[in-house]
XYZ file of C-alpha atoms in Angstrom:
645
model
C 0.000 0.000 0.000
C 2.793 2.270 0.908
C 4.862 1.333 -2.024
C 1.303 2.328 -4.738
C 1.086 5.991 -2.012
C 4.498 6.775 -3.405
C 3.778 5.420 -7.341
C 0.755 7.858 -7.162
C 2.501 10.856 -5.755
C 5.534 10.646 -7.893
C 3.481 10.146 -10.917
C 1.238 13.409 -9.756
C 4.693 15.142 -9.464
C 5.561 14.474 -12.656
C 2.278 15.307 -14.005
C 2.770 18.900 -12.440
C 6.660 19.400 -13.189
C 5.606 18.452 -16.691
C 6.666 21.168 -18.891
C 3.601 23.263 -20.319
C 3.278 24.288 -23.908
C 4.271 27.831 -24.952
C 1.489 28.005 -27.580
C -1.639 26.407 -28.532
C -0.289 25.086 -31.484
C 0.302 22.173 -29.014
C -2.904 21.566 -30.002
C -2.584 18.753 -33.331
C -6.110 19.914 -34.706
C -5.430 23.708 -34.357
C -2.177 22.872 -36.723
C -3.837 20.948 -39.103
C -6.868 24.291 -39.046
C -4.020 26.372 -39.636
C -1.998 24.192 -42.069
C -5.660 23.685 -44.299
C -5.455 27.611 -44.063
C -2.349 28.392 -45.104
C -2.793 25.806 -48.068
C -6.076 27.184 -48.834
C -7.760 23.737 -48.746
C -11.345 24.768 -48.510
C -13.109 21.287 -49.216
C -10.987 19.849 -46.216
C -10.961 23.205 -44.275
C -14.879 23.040 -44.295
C -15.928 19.982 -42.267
C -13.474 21.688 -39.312
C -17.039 24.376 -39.081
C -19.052 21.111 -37.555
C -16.622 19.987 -35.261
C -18.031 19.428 -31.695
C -15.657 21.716 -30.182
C -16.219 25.286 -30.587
C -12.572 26.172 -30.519
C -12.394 24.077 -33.218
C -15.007 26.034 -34.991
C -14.234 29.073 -33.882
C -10.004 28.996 -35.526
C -12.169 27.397 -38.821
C -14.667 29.967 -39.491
C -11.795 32.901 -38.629
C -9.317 30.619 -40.760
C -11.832 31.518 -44.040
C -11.300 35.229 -43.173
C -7.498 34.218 -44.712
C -8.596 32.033 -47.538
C -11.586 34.356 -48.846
C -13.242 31.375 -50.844
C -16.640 32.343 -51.859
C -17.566 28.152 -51.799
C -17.125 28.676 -47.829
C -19.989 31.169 -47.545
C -22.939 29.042 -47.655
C -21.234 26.788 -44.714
C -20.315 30.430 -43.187
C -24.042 31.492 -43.318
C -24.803 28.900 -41.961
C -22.500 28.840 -38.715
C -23.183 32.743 -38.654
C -27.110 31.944 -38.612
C -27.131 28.461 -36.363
C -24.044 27.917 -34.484
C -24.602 28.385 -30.385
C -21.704 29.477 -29.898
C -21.220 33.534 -30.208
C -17.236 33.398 -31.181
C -18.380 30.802 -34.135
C -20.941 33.424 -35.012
C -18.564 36.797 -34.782
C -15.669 35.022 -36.566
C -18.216 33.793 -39.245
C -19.820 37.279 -39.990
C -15.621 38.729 -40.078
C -15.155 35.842 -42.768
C -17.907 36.512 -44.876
C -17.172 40.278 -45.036
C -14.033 39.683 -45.891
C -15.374 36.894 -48.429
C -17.959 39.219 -49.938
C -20.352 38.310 -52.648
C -24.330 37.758 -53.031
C -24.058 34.529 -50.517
C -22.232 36.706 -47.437
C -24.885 39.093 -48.191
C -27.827 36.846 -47.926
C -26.360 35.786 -44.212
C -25.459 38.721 -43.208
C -28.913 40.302 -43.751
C -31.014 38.080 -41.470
C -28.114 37.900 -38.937
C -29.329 41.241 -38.257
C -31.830 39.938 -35.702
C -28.999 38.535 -33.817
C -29.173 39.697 -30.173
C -25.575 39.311 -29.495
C -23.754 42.270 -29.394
C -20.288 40.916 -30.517
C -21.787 39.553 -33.263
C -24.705 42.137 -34.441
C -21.147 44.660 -33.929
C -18.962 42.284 -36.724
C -21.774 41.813 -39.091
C -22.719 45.504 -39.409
C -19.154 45.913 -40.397
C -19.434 43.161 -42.424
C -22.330 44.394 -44.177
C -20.334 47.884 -44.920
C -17.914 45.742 -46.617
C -20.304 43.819 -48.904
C -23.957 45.202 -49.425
C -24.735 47.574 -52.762
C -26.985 51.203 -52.371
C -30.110 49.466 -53.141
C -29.642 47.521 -49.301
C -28.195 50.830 -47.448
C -31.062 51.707 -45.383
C -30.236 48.251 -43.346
C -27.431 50.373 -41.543
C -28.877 53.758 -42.172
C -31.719 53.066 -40.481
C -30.742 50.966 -37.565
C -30.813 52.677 -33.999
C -29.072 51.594 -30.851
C -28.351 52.817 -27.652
C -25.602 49.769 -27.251
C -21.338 51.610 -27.584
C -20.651 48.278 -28.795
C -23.783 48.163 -31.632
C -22.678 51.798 -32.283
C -18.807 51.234 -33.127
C -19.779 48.425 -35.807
C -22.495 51.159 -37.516
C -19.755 53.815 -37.450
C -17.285 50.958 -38.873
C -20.262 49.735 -41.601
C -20.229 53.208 -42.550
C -16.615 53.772 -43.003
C -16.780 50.782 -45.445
C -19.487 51.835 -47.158
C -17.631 55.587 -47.708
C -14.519 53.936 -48.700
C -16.359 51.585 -51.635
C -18.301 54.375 -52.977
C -21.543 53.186 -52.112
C -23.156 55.832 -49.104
C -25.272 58.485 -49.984
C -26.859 61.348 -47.849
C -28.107 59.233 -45.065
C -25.373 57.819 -44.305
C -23.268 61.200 -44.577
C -25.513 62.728 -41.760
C -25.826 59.512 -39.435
C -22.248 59.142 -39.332
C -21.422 62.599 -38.481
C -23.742 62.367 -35.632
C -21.316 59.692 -34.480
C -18.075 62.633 -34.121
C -19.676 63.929 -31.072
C -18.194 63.188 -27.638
C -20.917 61.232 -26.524
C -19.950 57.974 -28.388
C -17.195 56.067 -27.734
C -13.259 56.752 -28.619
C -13.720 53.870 -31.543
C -17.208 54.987 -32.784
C -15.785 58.377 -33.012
C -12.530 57.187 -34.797
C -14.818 55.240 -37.195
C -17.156 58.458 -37.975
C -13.610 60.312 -38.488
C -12.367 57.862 -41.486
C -15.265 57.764 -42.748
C -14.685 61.946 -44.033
C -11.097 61.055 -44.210
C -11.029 57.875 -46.673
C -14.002 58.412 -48.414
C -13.344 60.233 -51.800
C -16.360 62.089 -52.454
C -19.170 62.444 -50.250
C -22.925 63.016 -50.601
C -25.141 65.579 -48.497
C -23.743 68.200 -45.986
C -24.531 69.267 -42.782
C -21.270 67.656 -41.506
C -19.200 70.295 -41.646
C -19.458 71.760 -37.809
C -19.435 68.752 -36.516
C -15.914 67.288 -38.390
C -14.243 70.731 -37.265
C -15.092 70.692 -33.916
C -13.756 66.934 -34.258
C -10.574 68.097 -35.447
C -10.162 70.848 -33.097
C -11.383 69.094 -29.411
C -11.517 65.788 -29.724
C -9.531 64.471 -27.007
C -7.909 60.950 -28.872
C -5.392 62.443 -31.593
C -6.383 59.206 -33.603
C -9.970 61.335 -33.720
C -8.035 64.633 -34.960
C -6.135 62.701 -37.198
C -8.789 61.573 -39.075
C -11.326 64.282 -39.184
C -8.295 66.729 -39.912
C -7.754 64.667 -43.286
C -11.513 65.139 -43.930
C -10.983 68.838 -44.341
C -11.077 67.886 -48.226
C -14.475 67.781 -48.483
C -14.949 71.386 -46.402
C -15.152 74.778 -48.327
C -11.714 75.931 -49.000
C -11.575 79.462 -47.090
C -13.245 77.556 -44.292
C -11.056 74.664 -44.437
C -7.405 76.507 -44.542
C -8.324 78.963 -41.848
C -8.736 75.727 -39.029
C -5.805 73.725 -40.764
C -3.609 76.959 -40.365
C -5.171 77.188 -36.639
C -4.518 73.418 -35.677
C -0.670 73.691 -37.474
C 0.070 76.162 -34.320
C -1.348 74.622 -31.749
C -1.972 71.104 -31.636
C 0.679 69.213 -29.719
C 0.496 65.917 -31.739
C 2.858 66.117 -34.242
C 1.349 63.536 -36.117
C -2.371 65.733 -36.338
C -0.074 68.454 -37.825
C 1.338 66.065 -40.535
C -2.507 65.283 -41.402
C -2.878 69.234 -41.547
C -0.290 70.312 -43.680
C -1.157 66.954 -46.252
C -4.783 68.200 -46.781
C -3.186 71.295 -48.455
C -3.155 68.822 -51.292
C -6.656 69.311 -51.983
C -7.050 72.934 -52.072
C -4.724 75.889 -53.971
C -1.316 76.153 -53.369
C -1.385 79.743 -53.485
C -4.329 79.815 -51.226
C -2.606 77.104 -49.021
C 0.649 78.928 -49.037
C 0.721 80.070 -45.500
C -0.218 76.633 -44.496
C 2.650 74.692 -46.274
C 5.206 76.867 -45.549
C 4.214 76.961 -41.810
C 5.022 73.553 -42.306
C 8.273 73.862 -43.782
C 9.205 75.694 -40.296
C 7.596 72.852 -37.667
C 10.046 71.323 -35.457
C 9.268 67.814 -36.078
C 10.789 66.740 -39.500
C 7.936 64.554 -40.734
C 6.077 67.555 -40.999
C 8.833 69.409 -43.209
C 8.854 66.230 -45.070
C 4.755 66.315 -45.523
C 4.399 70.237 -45.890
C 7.516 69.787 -48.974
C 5.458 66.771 -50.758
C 2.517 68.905 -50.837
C 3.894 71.909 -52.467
C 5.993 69.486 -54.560
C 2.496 67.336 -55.867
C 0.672 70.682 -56.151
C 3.465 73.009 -57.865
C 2.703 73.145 -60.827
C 2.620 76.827 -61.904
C 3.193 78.178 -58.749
C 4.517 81.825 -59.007
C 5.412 82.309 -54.960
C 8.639 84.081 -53.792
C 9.194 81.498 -50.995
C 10.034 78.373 -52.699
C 13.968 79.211 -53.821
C 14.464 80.785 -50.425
C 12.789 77.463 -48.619
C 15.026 75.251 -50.366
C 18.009 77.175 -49.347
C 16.750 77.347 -45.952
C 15.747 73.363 -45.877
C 18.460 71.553 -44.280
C 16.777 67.652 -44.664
C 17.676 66.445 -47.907
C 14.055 64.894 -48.925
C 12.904 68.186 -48.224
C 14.785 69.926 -50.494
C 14.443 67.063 -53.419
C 10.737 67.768 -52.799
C 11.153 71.662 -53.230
C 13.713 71.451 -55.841
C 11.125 69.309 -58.066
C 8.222 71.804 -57.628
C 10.497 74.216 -58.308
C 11.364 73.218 -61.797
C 7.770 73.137 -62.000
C 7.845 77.330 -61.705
C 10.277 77.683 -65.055
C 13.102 78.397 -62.668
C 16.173 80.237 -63.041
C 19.195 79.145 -64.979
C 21.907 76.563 -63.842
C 19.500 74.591 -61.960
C 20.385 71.266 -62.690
C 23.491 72.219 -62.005
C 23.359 72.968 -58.502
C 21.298 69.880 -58.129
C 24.231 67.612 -59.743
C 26.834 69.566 -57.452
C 24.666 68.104 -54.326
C 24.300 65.025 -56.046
C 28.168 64.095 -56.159
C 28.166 63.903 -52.400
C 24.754 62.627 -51.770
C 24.319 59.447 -49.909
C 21.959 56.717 -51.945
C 18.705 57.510 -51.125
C 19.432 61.723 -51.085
C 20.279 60.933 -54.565
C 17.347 59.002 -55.473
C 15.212 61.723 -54.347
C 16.933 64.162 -56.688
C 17.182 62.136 -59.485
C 13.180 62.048 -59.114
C 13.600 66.239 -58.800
C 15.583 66.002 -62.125
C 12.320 63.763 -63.513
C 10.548 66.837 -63.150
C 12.812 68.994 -65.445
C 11.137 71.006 -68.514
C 11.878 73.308 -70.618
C 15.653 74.767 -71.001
C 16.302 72.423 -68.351
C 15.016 69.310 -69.802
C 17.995 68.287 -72.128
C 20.635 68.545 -69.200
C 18.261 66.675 -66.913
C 17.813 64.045 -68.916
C 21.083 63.240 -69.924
C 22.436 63.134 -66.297
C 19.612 60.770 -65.294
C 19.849 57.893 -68.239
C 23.751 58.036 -67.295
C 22.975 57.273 -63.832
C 20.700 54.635 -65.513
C 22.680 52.645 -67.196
C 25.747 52.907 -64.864
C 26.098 49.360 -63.852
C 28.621 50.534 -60.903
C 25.448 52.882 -59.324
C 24.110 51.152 -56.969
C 19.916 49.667 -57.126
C 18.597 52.472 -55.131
C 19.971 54.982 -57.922
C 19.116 52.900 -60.849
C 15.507 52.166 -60.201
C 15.089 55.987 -59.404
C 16.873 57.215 -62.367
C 14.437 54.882 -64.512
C 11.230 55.880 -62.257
C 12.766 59.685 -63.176
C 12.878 59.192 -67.003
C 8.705 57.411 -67.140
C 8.382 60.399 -65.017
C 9.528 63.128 -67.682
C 8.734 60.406 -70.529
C 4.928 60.473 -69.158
C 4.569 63.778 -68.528
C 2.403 65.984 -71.521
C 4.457 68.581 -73.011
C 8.217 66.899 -72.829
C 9.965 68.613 -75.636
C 12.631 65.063 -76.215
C 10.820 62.639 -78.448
C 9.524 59.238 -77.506
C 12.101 57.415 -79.601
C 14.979 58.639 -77.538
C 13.605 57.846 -74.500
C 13.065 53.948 -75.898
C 16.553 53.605 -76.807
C 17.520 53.832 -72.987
C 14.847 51.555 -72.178
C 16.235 49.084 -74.365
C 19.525 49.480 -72.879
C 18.420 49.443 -69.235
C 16.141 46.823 -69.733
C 18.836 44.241 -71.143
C 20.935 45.382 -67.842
C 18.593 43.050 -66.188
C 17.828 45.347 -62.990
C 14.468 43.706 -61.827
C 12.869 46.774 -60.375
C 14.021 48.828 -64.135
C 11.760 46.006 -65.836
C 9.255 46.513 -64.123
C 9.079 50.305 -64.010
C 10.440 50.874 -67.961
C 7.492 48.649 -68.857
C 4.722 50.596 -67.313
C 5.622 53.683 -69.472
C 5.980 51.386 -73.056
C 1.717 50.251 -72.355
C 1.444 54.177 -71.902
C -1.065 55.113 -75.048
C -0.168 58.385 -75.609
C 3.342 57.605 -76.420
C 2.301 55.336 -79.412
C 5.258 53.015 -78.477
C 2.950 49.791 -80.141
C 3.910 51.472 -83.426
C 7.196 52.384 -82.532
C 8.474 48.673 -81.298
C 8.558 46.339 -84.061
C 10.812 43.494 -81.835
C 9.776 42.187 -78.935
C 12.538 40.368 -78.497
C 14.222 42.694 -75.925
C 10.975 42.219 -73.507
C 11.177 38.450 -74.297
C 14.772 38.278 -72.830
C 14.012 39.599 -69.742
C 10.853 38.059 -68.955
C 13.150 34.749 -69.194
C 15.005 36.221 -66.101
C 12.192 36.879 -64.216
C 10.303 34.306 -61.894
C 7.322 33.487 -59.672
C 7.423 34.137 -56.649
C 10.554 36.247 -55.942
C 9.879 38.552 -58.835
C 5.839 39.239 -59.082
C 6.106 42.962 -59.077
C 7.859 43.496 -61.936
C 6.637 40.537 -63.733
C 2.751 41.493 -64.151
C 3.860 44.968 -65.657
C 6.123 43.150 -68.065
C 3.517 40.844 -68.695
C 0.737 43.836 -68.980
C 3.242 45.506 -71.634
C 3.864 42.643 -74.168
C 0.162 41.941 -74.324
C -0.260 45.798 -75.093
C 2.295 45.683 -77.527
C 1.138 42.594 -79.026
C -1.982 44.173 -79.367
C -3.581 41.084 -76.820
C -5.648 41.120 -73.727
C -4.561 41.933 -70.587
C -3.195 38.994 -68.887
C -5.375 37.899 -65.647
C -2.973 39.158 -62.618
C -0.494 36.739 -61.851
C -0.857 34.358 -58.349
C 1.912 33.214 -56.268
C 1.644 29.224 -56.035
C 1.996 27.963 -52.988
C 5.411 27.105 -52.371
C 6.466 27.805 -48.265
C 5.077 25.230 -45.972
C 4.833 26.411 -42.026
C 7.626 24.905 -40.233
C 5.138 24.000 -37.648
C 8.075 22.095 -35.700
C 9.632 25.883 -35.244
C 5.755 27.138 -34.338
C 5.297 25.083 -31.255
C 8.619 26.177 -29.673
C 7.708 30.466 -30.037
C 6.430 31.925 -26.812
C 3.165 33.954 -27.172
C 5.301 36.811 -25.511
C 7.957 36.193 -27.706
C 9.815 39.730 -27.627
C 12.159 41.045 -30.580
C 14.544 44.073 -30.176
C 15.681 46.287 -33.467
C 18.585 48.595 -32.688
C 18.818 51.279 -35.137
C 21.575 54.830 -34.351
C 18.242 56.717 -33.222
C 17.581 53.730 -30.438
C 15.789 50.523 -29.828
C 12.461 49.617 -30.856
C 11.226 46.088 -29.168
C 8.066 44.370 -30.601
C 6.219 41.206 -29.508
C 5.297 38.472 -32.012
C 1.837 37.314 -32.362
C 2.045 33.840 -32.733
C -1.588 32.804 -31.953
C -2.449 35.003 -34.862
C -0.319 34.713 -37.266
C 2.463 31.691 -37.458
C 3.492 31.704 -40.721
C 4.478 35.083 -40.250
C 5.930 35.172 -37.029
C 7.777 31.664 -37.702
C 9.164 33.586 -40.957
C 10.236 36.807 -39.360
C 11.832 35.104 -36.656
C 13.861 32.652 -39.368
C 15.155 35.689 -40.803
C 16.159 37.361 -37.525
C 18.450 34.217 -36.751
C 19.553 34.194 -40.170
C 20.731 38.034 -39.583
C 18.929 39.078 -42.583
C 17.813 42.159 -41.684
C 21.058 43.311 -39.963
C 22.268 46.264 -41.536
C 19.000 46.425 -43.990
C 17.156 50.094 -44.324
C 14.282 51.628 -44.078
C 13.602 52.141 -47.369
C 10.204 53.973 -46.883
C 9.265 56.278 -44.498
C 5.527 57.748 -45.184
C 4.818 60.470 -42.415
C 2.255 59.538 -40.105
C 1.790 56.182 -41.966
C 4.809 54.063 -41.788
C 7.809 53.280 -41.267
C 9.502 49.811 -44.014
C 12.630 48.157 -43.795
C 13.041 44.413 -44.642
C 14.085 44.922 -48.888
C 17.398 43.141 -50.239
C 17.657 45.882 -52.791
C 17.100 48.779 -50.710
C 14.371 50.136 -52.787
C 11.584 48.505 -52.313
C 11.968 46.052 -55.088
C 13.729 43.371 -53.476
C 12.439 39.816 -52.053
C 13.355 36.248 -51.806
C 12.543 33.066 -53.880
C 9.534 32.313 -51.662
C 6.489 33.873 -50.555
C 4.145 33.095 -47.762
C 0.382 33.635 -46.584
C -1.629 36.167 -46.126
C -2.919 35.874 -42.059
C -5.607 38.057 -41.652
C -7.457 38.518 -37.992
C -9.430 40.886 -36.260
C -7.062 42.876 -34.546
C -7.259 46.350 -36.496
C -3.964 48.264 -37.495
C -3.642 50.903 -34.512
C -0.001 52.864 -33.598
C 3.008 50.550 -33.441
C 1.378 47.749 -35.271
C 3.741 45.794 -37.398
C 2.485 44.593 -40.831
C 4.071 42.159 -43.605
C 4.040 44.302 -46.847
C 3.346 42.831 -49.902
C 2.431 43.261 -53.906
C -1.322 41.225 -53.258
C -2.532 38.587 -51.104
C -0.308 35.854 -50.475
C 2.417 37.463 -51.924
C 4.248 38.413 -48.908
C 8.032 37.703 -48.076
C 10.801 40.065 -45.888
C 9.165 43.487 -45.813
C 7.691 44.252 -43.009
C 6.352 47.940 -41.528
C 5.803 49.893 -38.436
C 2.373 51.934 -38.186
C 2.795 55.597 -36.990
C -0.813 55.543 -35.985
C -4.029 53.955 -36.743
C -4.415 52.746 -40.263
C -8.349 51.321 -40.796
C -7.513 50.830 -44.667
C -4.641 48.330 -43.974
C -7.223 46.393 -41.243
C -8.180 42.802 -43.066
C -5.565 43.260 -46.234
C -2.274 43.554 -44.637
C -0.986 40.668 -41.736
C -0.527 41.949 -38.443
C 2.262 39.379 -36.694
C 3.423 41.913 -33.839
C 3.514 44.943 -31.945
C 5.898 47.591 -30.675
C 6.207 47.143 -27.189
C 8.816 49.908 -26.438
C 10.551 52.355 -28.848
C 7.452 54.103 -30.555
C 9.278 57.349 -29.748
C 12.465 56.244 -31.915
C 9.908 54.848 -34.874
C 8.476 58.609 -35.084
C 12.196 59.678 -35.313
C 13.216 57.217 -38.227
C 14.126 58.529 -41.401
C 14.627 56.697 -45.158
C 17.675 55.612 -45.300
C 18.357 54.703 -41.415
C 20.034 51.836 -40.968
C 19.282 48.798 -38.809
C 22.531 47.606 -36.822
C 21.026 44.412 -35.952
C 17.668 42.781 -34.861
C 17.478 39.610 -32.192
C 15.255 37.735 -30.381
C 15.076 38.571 -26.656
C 13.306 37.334 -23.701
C 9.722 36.493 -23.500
C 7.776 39.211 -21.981
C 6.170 38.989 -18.723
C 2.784 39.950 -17.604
């Protein structure tokens, strides 16, 4: 008896000194959900939606939020419609709106009588994602009392802005939704909905979206409703954006100011953008310079020579030195700009090679000359060459360019048998452009032929469909149906189960650390990838390449410019958490094309939510991701210790 007393208790002690699993993918039929997922296996995917356990159902029906397989949705409707379990139910309405179609519709609808609130609040977003005009008075018309019910209306009709379907209706209910009453989310929801939408029907808005912008007390709020200035009355519109440039404290609200300059005057928006030139914070320099640069044209103001001597960023001053050729500036222009150039770093240069794009005129000849030498100079490095051939389609494209077409196609010849990738690609969008006639001008193909050879699924998609796009043109053919990575990067799911859920990740960069924390539970192939790399040291010494103020921060390219990726691609991971500051996103050319570019959110992003992954988020170090600048380096990225709650 004494001897089975001491069996038992050393076999409980083993039991409780057993070693318990860091994830759920512990779990064999969560990896199998996941693995169907990432394969996109929606016949075997399916039957997971009738398992007995809801967790089961639950991972399946949010799995089809990934996949997007419009065969799912009558098996969705159905889980949305019958399942008992609420998750099964809010998962399945996410799905189908990210599904769309007549069948997520037709569930969606009835689900409307659902008395849930975490579901009735995904399906009404849902339903912004999916229904047509003739079915908008099932969210214009709803009322609720519930925050919860509220925030999914406000997010229906942020959808509903963004596709071009609201009218008048839904205008005036969602401004009711900027007031201070509703919740931080509703409010942020109302806000996009004037910020993203590009035109809008009805008014009556327009005290409501300024007081927004002025008192709200989340900056997310100002954010938005500053950006949906473009739809206010110009006079009306400047005079609060020049007010909220002095005093608001966020710099990131001030970036939003200055950048809806773009839709009004420059010489009405003068004071505006050149109040921006001045702000402390250099993203708004950076902002207030892109504006005047994208809206120059013509501009007769004093201040812009004087700016760009004053301008001591170098992307501000490519920005002001292109709008200024914009002006018919003074002689010896491209001059100074080449003088600069010689002792530029790579990406100062890129930025004025795309100046020198804007050349015209006197200046054109000079320009154009020093920019298809920096072309086809195989010792430049891909930075400079895929800017110098983004420069020439610039001035090759533009109406009015004084150097004939046929001059501009011998360098594309040239640089296009250099077989630069990212100069494919680019060079090929301006040969499909009809008003150069190039279909009459190229009688051989053969050039194009050559380097499509060279190019290959999936490492080099974005360059690929364009080539693709231009020999059909030329051929005088269809467009080609856009091209599809196969799927060709299994999950290591042996790697999966040994990643933390708190697994942290530090990035040390000159201007400081930035630490994020993987999402495993949410998105495996992602994290499992990312985390490869990081051991690998592949994105030691990599830049930021892109740096979009109050948007996002990139790094993760093998060029340097954007271009660059491996010879694989993963998944697409979608879930519900929503882009918000300090997410980090994979970036990609499509869904499922998605590889070593990743990208750090300045703020919060709605249009990314449900098209972009989301595998972590910045724990520590937001202040030094507002600071970074294209062309920062990273010194070196590794895994760290698993964070503690």
């Amino acid at each position: 008896m004494r001897k089975l007393l001491i069996i038992t208790l050393l076999a409980a002690l083993a039991c409780s000194t057993k070693t318990p699993p860091v994830n759920k993918f512990s779990d064999a039929v969560l990896v199998k959900i996941y693995d169907l997922k990432d394969r996109r296996q929606t016949d075997s995917l399916i039957n997971f939606l009738s398992s007995e356990n809801p967790v089961y159902r639950r991972e399946t029906a949010l799995a089809f939020a990934s996949v997007q397989d419009s065969a799912a949705s009558l098996a969705l409707g159905t889980s949305l419609l019958e399942d008992p379990d609420t998750l099964v139910k809010r998962n399945a309405a996410f799905a189908l709106g990210q599904t769309g179609g007549t069948q997520a519709v037709n569930a969606l609808i009835p689900s409307l009588e659902n008395k849930e609130r975490v579901v009735l609040r995904e399906v009404l977003e849902a339903l912004g994602k999916t229904i047509e005009r003739n079915d908008l008075a099932v969210l214009s018309q709803l009322q609720s009392d519930d925050s919860l019910i509220q925030e999914g209306l406000a997010a229906g009709f942020y959808h509903l802005g963004v596709r071009k379907k609201a009218d008048s209706v839904v205008t005036r209910r969602a401004a009711t939704f900027l007031t201070n009453r509703f919740s931080v989310k509703t409010r942020l929801a109302a806000a996009s909905y004037f910020a993203r939408s590009s035109t809008i029907e009805g008014r009556g808005y327009e005290e409501k979206l300024i007081a927004a912008a002025q008192q709200d007390k989340s900056s997310d709020v100002r954010m938005a409703a500053v950006r949906g200035f473009r739809h206010l009355e110009q006079s009306e519109a400047l005079y609060i954006l020049n007010e909220i440039i002095e005093s608001d404290l966020d710099y990131r609200v001030r970036v939003n100011a200055v950048s809806a300059g773009r839709y009004f005057s420059i010489t009405e928006a003068e004071g505006l953008l050149f109040k921006g030139l001045k702000d402390s914070v250099e993203m708004v320099r950076v902002a207030a310079a892109e504006v005047i640069n994208s809206n120059g044209e013509g501009y007769k103001g004093k201040l812009l020579h004087p700016a760009i001597n004053d301008a001591s960023s170098p992307r501000v001053k490519s920005n002001l030195y292109s709008a200024f050729f914009k002006t018919n500036p003074k002689a010896g222009i491209v001059e100074e700009i080449v003088r600069i150039y010689s002792k530029a770093s790579s990406y100062y240069k890129s930025d004025l090679l795309l100046a020198l794009g804007e050349a015209r005129g006197s200046h054109e000849t000079n320009a154009f000359e020093f920019i298809y030498g920096e072309l086809l100079n195989d010792k430049n490095d891909k930075v400079v060459r895929s800017s110098a051939a983004a420069a020439l389609v610039s001035m090759n494209t533009r109406k009015g360019t004084k150097i004939p077409a046929s001059e501009f196609l011998k360098i594309y010849k040239q640089a296009i048998l250099q077989s630069d990738v990212a100069v494919t690609g680019i060079v090929s969008v301006a040969l499909m452009d009809k008003s150069l006639n190039y279909k009459e001008e190229i009688k051989d193909l053969s050039f194009l032929y050559e380097a499509k050879a060279k190019l290959s699924l999936p490492k080099d998609i974005e360059s690929l469909q364009p080539l693709e796009n231009s020999i059909a043109y030329l051929e005088g053919k269809d467009k080609p149906a856009a091209l599809k990575n196969d799927y060709n990067h299994p999950i290591d799911w042996t790697f999966v189960k040994t990643i933390p859920l708190n697994q942290l990740v530090e990035i040390r960069t000159k201007k400081g650390t930035i630490v994020l924390r993987m999402l495993v539970a949410e998105a495996p192939g992602s994290v499992a990838n990312f985390l490869t790399l990081v051991k690998q040291k592949y994105f030691d010494g990599k830049f930021f390449h892109r740096v979009v103020p109050n948007f996002v921060i990139q790094s993760g390219c093998n060029r340097g410019d954007g271009f660059g990726s491996e010879d694989y691609s993963i998944r697409s991971e979608f879930s519900m958490r929503r882009y918000s500051t300090g997410s980090v996103g994979m970036a990609s050319a499509g869904k499922d094309t998605e590889g070593t570019q990743w990208f750090i959110t300045h703020s919060n992003t709605p249009h990314l939510d449900g098209r972009y992954t989301i595998f972590a988020e910045t724990m520590k170090g937001m202040n030094v991701v507002h600071k970074i600048e294209v062309g920062d380096k990273i010194l070196d990225v590794t895994v760290k210790n698993i964070l503690k709650r």
